[in-house]
Amino acid sequence: GRLRSTINELKGEEFANLTEALKTPKHWVPVFAHKFRDEKALSDFIAAHPERLEPGMRIVPIGRAREAAMVDAGFADVLLHDKDGRLVVVECKQGAARVQDVEQLRRYLRSLNGDRRAKNVRGVLVVGGAPAVTREVWATALENPAIEIFAYRLEVQFQAVR
C-alpha cells in the first residue's frame, strides 16, 4: 500500500498555507457537526420557517413549497418571496458549496427568467459544512445572475422546565 502524508512531510510554503488556513475559524467544522438528516429535511425546515433564512421571507403559496418544477431544468428545493415580493429560489446542499451547485441553481433562475411573470428572481444556495467558500465557487456565484450563498448551523439549547 501507499503511505499517507503527514504534516512533517509538508514543504515550507504548503505548511505556511495550511497554518494560515487553520487560523481562520470559518475553515473549521465542529467535530460533532450538527446537520439535517438530508437535504429534504433542510428544505422542509426552510419552507416551514422562511424568516429564519432572512427576515420578511415567506413561502410561495403553491400546492407544494418543496421541489417546484423548473422548465427543462429540474426541481428547485424551495420557492419563497422576500420582503420586497421578489421570487427567491432556494437550493439546499448538505456539504460545502461547489461550482456545480451554483450552476444548478443558475439553471433554475434562467428557466424562471424566461417567464415574464418572474422578474428579478433571486437565487439562494444554502449549504452545510464549513462556511468557507473557494475562490472558484465565489467567482461562479458572482456571474450573472448572481447567486447568494448561506451556510447553516444547527444549535441545540436546553432549558430547565419549572
PDB file of N, CA and C in Angstrom, residues 53-102:
ATOM      1  N   LEU A  53     -34.253  32.169   7.393  1.00  0.00           N
ATOM      2  CA  LEU A  53     -33.270  32.378   6.332  1.00  0.00           C
ATOM      3  C   LEU A  53     -33.006  33.869   6.162  1.00  0.00           C
ATOM      4  N   GLU A  54     -34.070  34.654   6.151  1.00  0.00           N
ATOM      5  CA  GLU A  54     -33.952  36.110   6.015  1.00  0.00           C
ATOM      6  C   GLU A  54     -35.263  36.726   6.508  1.00  0.00           C
ATOM      7  N   PRO A  55     -35.184  37.754   7.346  1.00  0.00           N
ATOM      8  CA  PRO A  55     -36.412  38.391   7.820  1.00  0.00           C
ATOM      9  C   PRO A  55     -37.278  38.855   6.644  1.00  0.00           C
ATOM     10  N   GLY A  56     -38.575  38.618   6.753  1.00  0.00           N
ATOM     11  CA  GLY A  56     -39.513  39.027   5.719  1.00  0.00           C
ATOM     12  C   GLY A  56     -39.775  37.971   4.657  1.00  0.00           C
ATOM     13  N   MET A  57     -39.007  36.883   4.671  1.00  0.00           N
ATOM     14  CA  MET A  57     -39.241  35.812   3.690  1.00  0.00           C
ATOM     15  C   MET A  57     -40.548  35.109   4.026  1.00  0.00           C
ATOM     16  N   ARG A  58     -41.248  34.677   2.964  1.00  0.00           N
ATOM     17  CA  ARG A  58     -42.475  33.899   3.156  1.00  0.00           C
ATOM     18  C   ARG A  58     -42.575  32.876   2.022  1.00  0.00           C
ATOM     19  N   ILE A  59     -43.279  31.829   2.308  1.00  0.00           N
ATOM     20  CA  ILE A  59     -43.397  30.728   1.356  1.00  0.00           C
ATOM     21  C   ILE A  59     -44.286  31.143   0.183  1.00  0.00           C
ATOM     22  N   VAL A  60     -43.978  30.663  -1.002  1.00  0.00           N
ATOM     23  CA  VAL A  60     -44.821  30.902  -2.172  1.00  0.00           C
ATOM     24  C   VAL A  60     -46.065  30.043  -2.020  1.00  0.00           C
ATOM     25  N   PRO A  61     -47.246  30.636  -2.120  1.00  0.00           N
ATOM     26  CA  PRO A  61     -48.483  29.873  -1.894  1.00  0.00           C
ATOM     27  C   PRO A  61     -48.856  29.000  -3.092  1.00  0.00           C
ATOM     28  N   ILE A  62     -48.132  27.875  -3.206  1.00  0.00           N
ATOM     29  CA  ILE A  62     -48.484  26.877  -4.218  1.00  0.00           C
ATOM     30  C   ILE A  62     -48.798  25.597  -3.486  1.00  0.00           C
ATOM     31  N   GLY A  63     -49.269  24.607  -4.166  1.00  0.00           N
ATOM     32  CA  GLY A  63     -49.642  23.345  -3.527  1.00  0.00           C
ATOM     33  C   GLY A  63     -48.523  22.731  -2.722  1.00  0.00           C
ATOM     34  N   ARG A  64     -47.333  22.738  -3.283  1.00  0.00           N
ATOM     35  CA  ARG A  64     -46.178  22.170  -2.588  1.00  0.00           C
ATOM     36  C   ARG A  64     -45.056  23.192  -2.645  1.00  0.00           C
ATOM     37  N   ALA A  65     -44.509  23.540  -1.503  1.00  0.00           N
ATOM     38  CA  ALA A  65     -43.417  24.508  -1.465  1.00  0.00           C
ATOM     39  C   ALA A  65     -42.092  23.840  -1.810  1.00  0.00           C
ATOM     40  N   ARG A  66     -42.040  22.543  -1.639  1.00  0.00           N
ATOM     41  CA  ARG A  66     -40.808  21.817  -1.927  1.00  0.00           C
ATOM     42  C   ARG A  66     -40.811  21.311  -3.351  1.00  0.00           C
ATOM     43  N   GLU A  67     -39.637  21.296  -3.918  1.00  0.00           N
ATOM     44  CA  GLU A  67     -39.417  20.705  -5.230  1.00  0.00           C
ATOM     45  C   GLU A  67     -40.356  21.243  -6.304  1.00  0.00           C
ATOM     46  N   ALA A  68     -40.303  22.534  -6.509  1.00  0.00           N
ATOM     47  CA  ALA A  68     -41.071  23.142  -7.594  1.00  0.00           C
ATOM     48  C   ALA A  68     -40.369  22.865  -8.913  1.00  0.00           C
ATOM     49  N   ALA A  69     -41.119  22.409  -9.892  1.00  0.00           N
ATOM     50  CA  ALA A  69     -40.541  22.041 -11.186  1.00  0.00           C
ATOM     51  C   ALA A  69     -40.124  23.282 -11.963  1.00  0.00           C
ATOM     52  N   MET A  70     -38.919  23.240 -12.523  1.00  0.00           N
ATOM     53  CA  MET A  70     -38.403  24.291 -13.392  1.00  0.00           C
ATOM     54  C   MET A  70     -38.417  23.732 -14.812  1.00  0.00           C
ATOM     55  N   VAL A  71     -38.901  24.498 -15.753  1.00  0.00           N
ATOM     56  CA  VAL A  71     -38.989  24.032 -17.136  1.00  0.00           C
ATOM     57  C   VAL A  71     -37.600  23.673 -17.654  1.00  0.00           C
ATOM     58  N   ASP A  72     -37.424  22.417 -18.069  1.00  0.00           N
ATOM     59  CA  ASP A  72     -36.160  21.924 -18.637  1.00  0.00           C
ATOM     60  C   ASP A  72     -34.958  22.118 -17.718  1.00  0.00           C
ATOM     61  N   ALA A  73     -35.167  22.233 -16.402  1.00  0.00           N
ATOM     62  CA  ALA A  73     -34.028  22.491 -15.519  1.00  0.00           C
ATOM     63  C   ALA A  73     -33.989  21.601 -14.287  1.00  0.00           C
ATOM     64  N   GLY A  74     -35.063  20.925 -13.937  1.00  0.00           N
ATOM     65  CA  GLY A  74     -35.062  20.086 -12.744  1.00  0.00           C
ATOM     66  C   GLY A  74     -36.062  20.603 -11.723  1.00  0.00           C
ATOM     67  N   PHE A  75     -35.759  20.393 -10.446  1.00  0.00           N
ATOM     68  CA  PHE A  75     -36.656  20.766  -9.363  1.00  0.00           C
ATOM     69  C   PHE A  75     -35.933  21.648  -8.355  1.00  0.00           C
ATOM     70  N   ALA A  76     -36.476  22.823  -8.088  1.00  0.00           N
ATOM     71  CA  ALA A  76     -35.934  23.701  -7.047  1.00  0.00           C
ATOM     72  C   ALA A  76     -36.443  23.197  -5.701  1.00  0.00           C
ATOM     73  N   ASP A  77     -35.604  23.291  -4.672  1.00  0.00           N
ATOM     74  CA  ASP A  77     -35.990  22.771  -3.360  1.00  0.00           C
ATOM     75  C   ASP A  77     -37.097  23.574  -2.693  1.00  0.00           C
ATOM     76  N   VAL A  78     -36.980  24.911  -2.680  1.00  0.00           N
ATOM     77  CA  VAL A  78     -37.976  25.752  -2.011  1.00  0.00           C
ATOM     78  C   VAL A  78     -38.159  27.040  -2.813  1.00  0.00           C
ATOM     79  N   LEU A  79     -39.402  27.495  -2.919  1.00  0.00           N
ATOM     80  CA  LEU A  79     -39.693  28.795  -3.530  1.00  0.00           C
ATOM     81  C   LEU A  79     -40.246  29.721  -2.451  1.00  0.00           C
ATOM     82  N   LEU A  80     -39.644  30.897  -2.337  1.00  0.00           N
ATOM     83  CA  LEU A  80     -40.052  31.890  -1.348  1.00  0.00           C
ATOM     84  C   LEU A  80     -40.270  33.235  -2.024  1.00  0.00           C
ATOM     85  N   HIS A  81     -40.890  34.156  -1.290  1.00  0.00           N
ATOM     86  CA  HIS A  81     -40.915  35.570  -1.663  1.00  0.00           C
ATOM     87  C   HIS A  81     -40.150  36.321  -0.584  1.00  0.00           C
ATOM     88  N   ASP A  82     -39.317  37.289  -0.995  1.00  0.00           N
ATOM     89  CA  ASP A  82     -38.627  38.100   0.005  1.00  0.00           C
ATOM     90  C   ASP A  82     -39.520  39.250   0.435  1.00  0.00           C
ATOM     91  N   LYS A  83     -39.030  40.103   1.334  1.00  0.00           N
ATOM     92  CA  LYS A  83     -39.843  41.190   1.874  1.00  0.00           C
ATOM     93  C   LYS A  83     -40.287  42.184   0.811  1.00  0.00           C
ATOM     94  N   ASP A  84     -39.564  42.234  -0.317  1.00  0.00           N
ATOM     95  CA  ASP A  84     -39.925  43.130  -1.416  1.00  0.00           C
ATOM     96  C   ASP A  84     -40.809  42.458  -2.462  1.00  0.00           C
ATOM     97  N   GLY A  85     -41.211  41.200  -2.206  1.00  0.00           N
ATOM     98  CA  GLY A  85     -42.080  40.481  -3.128  1.00  0.00           C
ATOM     99  C   GLY A  85     -41.351  39.762  -4.255  1.00  0.00           C
ATOM    100  N   ARG A  86     -40.019  39.800  -4.243  1.00  0.00           N
ATOM    101  CA  ARG A  86     -39.249  39.104  -5.282  1.00  0.00           C
ATOM    102  C   ARG A  86     -39.278  37.603  -5.033  1.00  0.00           C
ATOM    103  N   LEU A  87     -39.340  36.850  -6.116  1.00  0.00           N
ATOM    104  CA  LEU A  87     -39.287  35.393  -6.014  1.00  0.00           C
ATOM    105  C   LEU A  87     -37.868  34.972  -5.651  1.00  0.00           C
ATOM    106  N   VAL A  88     -37.740  34.029  -4.709  1.00  0.00           N
ATOM    107  CA  VAL A  88     -36.445  33.512  -4.272  1.00  0.00           C
ATOM    108  C   VAL A  88     -36.448  32.003  -4.464  1.00  0.00           C
ATOM    109  N   VAL A  89     -35.511  31.517  -5.266  1.00  0.00           N
ATOM    110  CA  VAL A  89     -35.359  30.083  -5.483  1.00  0.00           C
ATOM    111  C   VAL A  89     -34.246  29.611  -4.556  1.00  0.00           C
ATOM    112  N   VAL A  90     -34.568  28.643  -3.699  1.00  0.00           N
ATOM    113  CA  VAL A  90     -33.596  28.141  -2.724  1.00  0.00           C
ATOM    114  C   VAL A  90     -33.198  26.717  -3.104  1.00  0.00           C
ATOM    115  N   GLU A  91     -31.899  26.496  -3.169  1.00  0.00           N
ATOM    116  CA  GLU A  91     -31.353  25.155  -3.404  1.00  0.00           C
ATOM    117  C   GLU A  91     -30.566  24.769  -2.160  1.00  0.00           C
ATOM    118  N   CYS A  92     -30.806  23.576  -1.630  1.00  0.00           N
ATOM    119  CA  CYS A  92     -30.177  23.121  -0.395  1.00  0.00           C
ATOM    120  C   CYS A  92     -29.166  22.017  -0.671  1.00  0.00           C
ATOM    121  N   LYS A  93     -28.004  22.110  -0.018  1.00  0.00           N
ATOM    122  CA  LYS A  93     -26.963  21.090  -0.131  1.00  0.00           C
ATOM    123  C   LYS A  93     -26.403  20.804   1.256  1.00  0.00           C
ATOM    124  N   GLN A  94     -26.085  19.549   1.509  1.00  0.00           N
ATOM    125  CA  GLN A  94     -25.556  19.153   2.812  1.00  0.00           C
ATOM    126  C   GLN A  94     -24.108  19.594   3.028  1.00  0.00           C
ATOM    127  N   GLY A  95     -23.286  19.492   2.000  1.00  0.00           N
ATOM    128  CA  GLY A  95     -21.867  19.779   2.158  1.00  0.00           C
ATOM    129  C   GLY A  95     -21.533  21.223   1.833  1.00  0.00           C
ATOM    130  N   ALA A  96     -20.236  21.465   1.628  1.00  0.00           N
ATOM    131  CA  ALA A  96     -19.752  22.797   1.269  1.00  0.00           C
ATOM    132  C   ALA A  96     -20.228  23.162  -0.139  1.00  0.00           C
ATOM    133  N   ALA A  97     -20.260  24.462  -0.421  1.00  0.00           N
ATOM    134  CA  ALA A  97     -20.688  24.944  -1.728  1.00  0.00           C
ATOM    135  C   ALA A  97     -19.720  24.485  -2.808  1.00  0.00           C
ATOM    136  N   ARG A  98     -20.273  23.994  -3.914  1.00  0.00           N
ATOM    137  CA  ARG A  98     -19.467  23.562  -5.055  1.00  0.00           C
ATOM    138  C   ARG A  98     -19.923  24.316  -6.297  1.00  0.00           C
ATOM    139  N   VAL A  99     -19.033  24.403  -7.274  1.00  0.00           N
ATOM    140  CA  VAL A  99     -19.350  25.084  -8.527  1.00  0.00           C
ATOM    141  C   VAL A  99     -20.594  24.472  -9.162  1.00  0.00           C
ATOM    142  N   GLN A 100     -20.705  23.152  -9.192  1.00  0.00           N
ATOM    143  CA  GLN A 100     -21.859  22.517  -9.832  1.00  0.00           C
ATOM    144  C   GLN A 100     -23.167  22.849  -9.121  1.00  0.00           C
ATOM    145  N   ASP A 101     -23.118  23.123  -7.803  1.00  0.00           N
ATOM    146  CA  ASP A 101     -24.325  23.526  -7.075  1.00  0.00           C
ATOM    147  C   ASP A 101     -24.780  24.910  -7.528  1.00  0.00           C
ATOM    148  N   VAL A 102     -23.817  25.817  -7.676  1.00  0.00           N
ATOM    149  CA  VAL A 102     -24.117  27.171  -8.138  1.00  0.00           C
ATOM    150  C   VAL A 102     -24.682  27.119  -9.553  1.00  0.00           C
TER     151      VAL A 102
END
